[in-house]
Short mmCIF file of C-alpha atoms in Angstrom, two decimals:
data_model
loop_
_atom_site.label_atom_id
_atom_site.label_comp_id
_atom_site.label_asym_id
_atom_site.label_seq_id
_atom_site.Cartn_x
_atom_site.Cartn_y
_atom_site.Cartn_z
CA UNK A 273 61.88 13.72 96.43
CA UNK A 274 64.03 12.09 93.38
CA UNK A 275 61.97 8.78 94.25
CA UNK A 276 58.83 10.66 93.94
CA UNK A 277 59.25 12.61 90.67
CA UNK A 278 60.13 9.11 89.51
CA UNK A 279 57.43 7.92 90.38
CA UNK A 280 55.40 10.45 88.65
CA UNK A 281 56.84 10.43 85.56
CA UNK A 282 56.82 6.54 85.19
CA UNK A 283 52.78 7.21 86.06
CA UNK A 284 52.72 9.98 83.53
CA UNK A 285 54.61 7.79 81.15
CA UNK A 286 51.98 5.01 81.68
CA UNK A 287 48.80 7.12 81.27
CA UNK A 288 49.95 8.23 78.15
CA UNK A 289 50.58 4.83 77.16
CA UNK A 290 46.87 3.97 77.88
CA UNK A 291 45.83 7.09 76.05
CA UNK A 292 47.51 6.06 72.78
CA UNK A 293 46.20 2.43 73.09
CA UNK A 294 43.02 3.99 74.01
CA UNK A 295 42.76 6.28 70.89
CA UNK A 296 43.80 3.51 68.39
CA UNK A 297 41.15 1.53 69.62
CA UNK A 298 38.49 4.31 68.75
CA UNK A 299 40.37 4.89 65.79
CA UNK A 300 39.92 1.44 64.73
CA UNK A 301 35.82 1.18 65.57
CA UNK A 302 35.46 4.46 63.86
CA UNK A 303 37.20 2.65 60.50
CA UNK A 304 35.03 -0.42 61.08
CA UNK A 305 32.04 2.12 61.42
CA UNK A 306 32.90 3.92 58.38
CA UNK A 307 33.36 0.77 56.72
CA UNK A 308 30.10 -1.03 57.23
CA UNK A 309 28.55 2.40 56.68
CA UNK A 310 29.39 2.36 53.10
CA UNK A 311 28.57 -0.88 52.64
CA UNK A 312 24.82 -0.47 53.95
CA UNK A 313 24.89 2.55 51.55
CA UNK A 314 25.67 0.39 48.76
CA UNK A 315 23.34 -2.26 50.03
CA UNK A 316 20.92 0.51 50.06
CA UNK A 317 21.76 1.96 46.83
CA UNK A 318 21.44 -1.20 45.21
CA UNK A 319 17.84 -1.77 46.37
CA UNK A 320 16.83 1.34 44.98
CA UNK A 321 17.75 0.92 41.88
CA UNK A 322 16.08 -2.35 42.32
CA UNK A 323 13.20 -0.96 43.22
CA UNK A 324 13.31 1.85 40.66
CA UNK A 325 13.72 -0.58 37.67
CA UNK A 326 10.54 -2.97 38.93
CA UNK A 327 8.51 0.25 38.82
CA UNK A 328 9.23 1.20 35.77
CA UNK A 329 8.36 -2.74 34.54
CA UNK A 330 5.43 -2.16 36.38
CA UNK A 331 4.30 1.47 34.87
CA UNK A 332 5.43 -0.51 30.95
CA UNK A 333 3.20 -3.23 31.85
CA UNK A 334 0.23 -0.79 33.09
CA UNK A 335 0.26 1.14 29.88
CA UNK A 336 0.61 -2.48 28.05
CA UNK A 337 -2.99 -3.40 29.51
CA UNK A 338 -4.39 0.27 29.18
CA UNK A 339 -2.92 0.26 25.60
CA UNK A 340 -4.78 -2.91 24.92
CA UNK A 341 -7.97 -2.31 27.36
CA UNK A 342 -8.69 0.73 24.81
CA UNK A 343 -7.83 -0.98 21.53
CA UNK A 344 -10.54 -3.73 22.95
CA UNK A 345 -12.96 -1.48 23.78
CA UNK A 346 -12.57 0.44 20.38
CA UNK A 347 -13.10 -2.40 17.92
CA UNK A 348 -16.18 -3.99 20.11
CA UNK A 349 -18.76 -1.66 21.30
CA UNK A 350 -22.55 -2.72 21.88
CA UNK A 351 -25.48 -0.39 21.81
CA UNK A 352 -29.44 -0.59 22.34
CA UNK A 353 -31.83 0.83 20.28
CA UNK A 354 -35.75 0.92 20.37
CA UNK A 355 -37.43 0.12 16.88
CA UNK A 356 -41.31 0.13 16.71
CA UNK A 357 -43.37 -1.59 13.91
CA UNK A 358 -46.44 -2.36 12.52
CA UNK A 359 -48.06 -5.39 11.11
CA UNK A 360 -47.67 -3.88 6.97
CA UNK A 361 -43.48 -3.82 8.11
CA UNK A 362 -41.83 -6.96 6.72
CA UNK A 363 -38.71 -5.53 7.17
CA UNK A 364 -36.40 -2.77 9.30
CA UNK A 365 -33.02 -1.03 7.24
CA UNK A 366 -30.36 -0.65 10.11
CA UNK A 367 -28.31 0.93 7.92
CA UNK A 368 -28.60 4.55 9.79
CA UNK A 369 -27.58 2.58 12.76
CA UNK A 370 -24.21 0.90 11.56
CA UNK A 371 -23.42 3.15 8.80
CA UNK A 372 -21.14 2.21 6.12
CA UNK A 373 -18.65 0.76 8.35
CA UNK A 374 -16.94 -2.47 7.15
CA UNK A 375 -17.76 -5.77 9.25
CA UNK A 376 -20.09 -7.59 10.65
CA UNK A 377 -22.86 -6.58 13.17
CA UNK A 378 -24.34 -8.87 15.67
CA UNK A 379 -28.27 -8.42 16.31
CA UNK A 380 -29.57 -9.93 19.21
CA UNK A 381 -33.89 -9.48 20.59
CA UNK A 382 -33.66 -8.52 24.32
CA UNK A 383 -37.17 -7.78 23.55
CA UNK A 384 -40.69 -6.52 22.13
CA UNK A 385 -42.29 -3.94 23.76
CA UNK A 386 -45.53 -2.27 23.83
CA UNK A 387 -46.70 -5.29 22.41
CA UNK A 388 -50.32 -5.65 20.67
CA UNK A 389 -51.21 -8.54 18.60
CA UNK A 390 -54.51 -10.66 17.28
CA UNK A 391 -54.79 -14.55 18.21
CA UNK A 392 -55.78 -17.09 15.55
CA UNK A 393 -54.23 -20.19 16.85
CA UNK A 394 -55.82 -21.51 20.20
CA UNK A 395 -52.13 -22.87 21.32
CA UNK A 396 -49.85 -19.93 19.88
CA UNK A 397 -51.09 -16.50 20.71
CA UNK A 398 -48.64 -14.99 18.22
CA UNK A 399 -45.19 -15.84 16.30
CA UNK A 400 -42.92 -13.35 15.65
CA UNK A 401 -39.71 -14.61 13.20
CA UNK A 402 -36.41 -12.21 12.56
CA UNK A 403 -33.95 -13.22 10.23
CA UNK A 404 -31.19 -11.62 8.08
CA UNK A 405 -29.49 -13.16 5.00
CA UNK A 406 -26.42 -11.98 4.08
CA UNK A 407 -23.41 -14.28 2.79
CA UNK A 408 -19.82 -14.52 5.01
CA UNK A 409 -16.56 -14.21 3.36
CA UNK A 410 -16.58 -17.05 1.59
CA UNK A 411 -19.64 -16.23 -0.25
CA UNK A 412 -21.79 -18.60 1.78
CA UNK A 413 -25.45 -18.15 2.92
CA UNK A 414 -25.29 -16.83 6.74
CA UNK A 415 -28.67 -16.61 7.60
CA UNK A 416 -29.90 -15.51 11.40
CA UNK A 417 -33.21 -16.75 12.35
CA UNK A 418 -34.87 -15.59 15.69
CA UNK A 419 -38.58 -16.90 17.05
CA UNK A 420 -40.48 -14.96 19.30
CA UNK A 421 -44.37 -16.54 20.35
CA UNK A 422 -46.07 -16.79 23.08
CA UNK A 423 -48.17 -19.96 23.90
CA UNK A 424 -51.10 -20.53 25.81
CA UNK A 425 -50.95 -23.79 26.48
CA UNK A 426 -50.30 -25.41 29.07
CA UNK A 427 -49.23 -22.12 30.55
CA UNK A 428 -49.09 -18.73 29.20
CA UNK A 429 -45.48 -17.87 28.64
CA UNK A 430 -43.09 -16.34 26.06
CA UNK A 431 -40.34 -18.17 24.28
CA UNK A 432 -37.23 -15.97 22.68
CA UNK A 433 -35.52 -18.88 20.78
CA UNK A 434 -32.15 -18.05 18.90
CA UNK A 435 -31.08 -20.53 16.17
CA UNK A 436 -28.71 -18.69 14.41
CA UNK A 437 -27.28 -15.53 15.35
CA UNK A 438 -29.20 -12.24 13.33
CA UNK A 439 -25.77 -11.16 11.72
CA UNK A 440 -25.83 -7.41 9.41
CA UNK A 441 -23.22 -5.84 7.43
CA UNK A 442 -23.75 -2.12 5.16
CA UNK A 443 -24.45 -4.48 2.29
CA UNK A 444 -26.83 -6.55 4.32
CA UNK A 445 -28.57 -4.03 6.34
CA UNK A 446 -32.23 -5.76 7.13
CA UNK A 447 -34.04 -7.80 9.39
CA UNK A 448 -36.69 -9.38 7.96
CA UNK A 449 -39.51 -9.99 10.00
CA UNK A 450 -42.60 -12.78 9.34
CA UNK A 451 -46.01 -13.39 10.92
CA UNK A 452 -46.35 -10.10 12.14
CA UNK A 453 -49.10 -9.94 8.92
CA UNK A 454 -51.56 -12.44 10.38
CA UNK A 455 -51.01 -12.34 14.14
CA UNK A 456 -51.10 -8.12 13.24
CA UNK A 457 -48.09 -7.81 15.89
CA UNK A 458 -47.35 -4.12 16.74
CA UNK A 459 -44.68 -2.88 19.01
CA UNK A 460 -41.20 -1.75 19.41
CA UNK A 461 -38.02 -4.41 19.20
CA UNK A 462 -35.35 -3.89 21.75
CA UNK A 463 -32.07 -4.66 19.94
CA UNK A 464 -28.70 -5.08 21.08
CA UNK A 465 -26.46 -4.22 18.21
CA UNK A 466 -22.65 -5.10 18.49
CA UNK A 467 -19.95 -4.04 16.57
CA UNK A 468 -17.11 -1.91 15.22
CA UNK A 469 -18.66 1.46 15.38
CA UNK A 470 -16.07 3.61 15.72
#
């Protein structure tokens, strides 16, 4: 009986044993848990505020180029306007059109429509010339010239030739226009006008 009761309290003993060892064992994968918990939180927390800081470069940028997008589109703005004429016109005022805003104005012919004229040249059906003569900031000449004919020969066609740009300002307001008198061209000129309107 003595032998037994030995026996199983050396069993006892031994189990309890096993149970400690067993327990410090979870103990320690619990610490190790805990452990490389935090440090995927900070690994996480870290990349956050990564992330938070390139989106707020990105939203400063955006408002950068929306900023500038708007600045560009206030200081350049083109519009089209519909001008008829006659053959006693020699020239058009645009002043209603740009106002008494300071700058330049670019005039370009998209073109003439409703178009009526009277041929006296057997090769040239009619010439139209637009120019404007104002003088750029260093007191220089800056004329525009534009011609605008249609020939007959060898094929009917129309030629919208550009030397110099047509170029207005509020002190400089006209287009002239020539040969509209003895080809008596009537019509309306599409213009694109492009400036600073605003």
């Amino acid at each position: 009986m003595r032998v037994y009761l030995l026996i199983f309290i050396l069993v006892q003993s031994g189990c309890e044993s096993n149970r400690f060892e067993n327990w410090n064992e979870m103990k320690n994968k619990i610490v190790t848990q805990e452990s490389e918990i935090n440090t995927l939180k900070k690994i996480v927390s870290q990349r956050s505020d990564d992330f938070s800081q390139l989106k707020s470069e990105m939203s400063h940028i955006q408002n950068q180029l929306n900023r500038k997008s708007n600045k560009s589109n206030l200081e350049i703005e083109s519009q089209i306007y519909s001008i008829p004429f006659i053959p006693l016109i020699d020239k058009i005022d645009l002043s209603r059109l740009i106002g008494k805003k300071v700058g330049l104005y670019e005039v370009e012919l998209i073109n003439i429509e409703d178009l009526e004229f009277t041929g006296i040249d057997p090769n040239i059906d009619f010439q139209l010339t637009l120019s404007t003569r104002l003088l750029n900031t260093n007191k220089v000449p800056q004329n525009g010239l534009i011609s605008y004919y249609q020939y007959s020969k060898p094929q009917k066609g129309i030629i919208n030739s550009t030397s110099s740009k047509l170029m207005v300002d509020a002190q400089n307001p006209y287009i002239f226009l020539e040969g509209n008198g003895p080809y008596q061209i009537s019509g309306k000129l599409l213009l694109k006008i492009s400036g600073k309107f605003k």
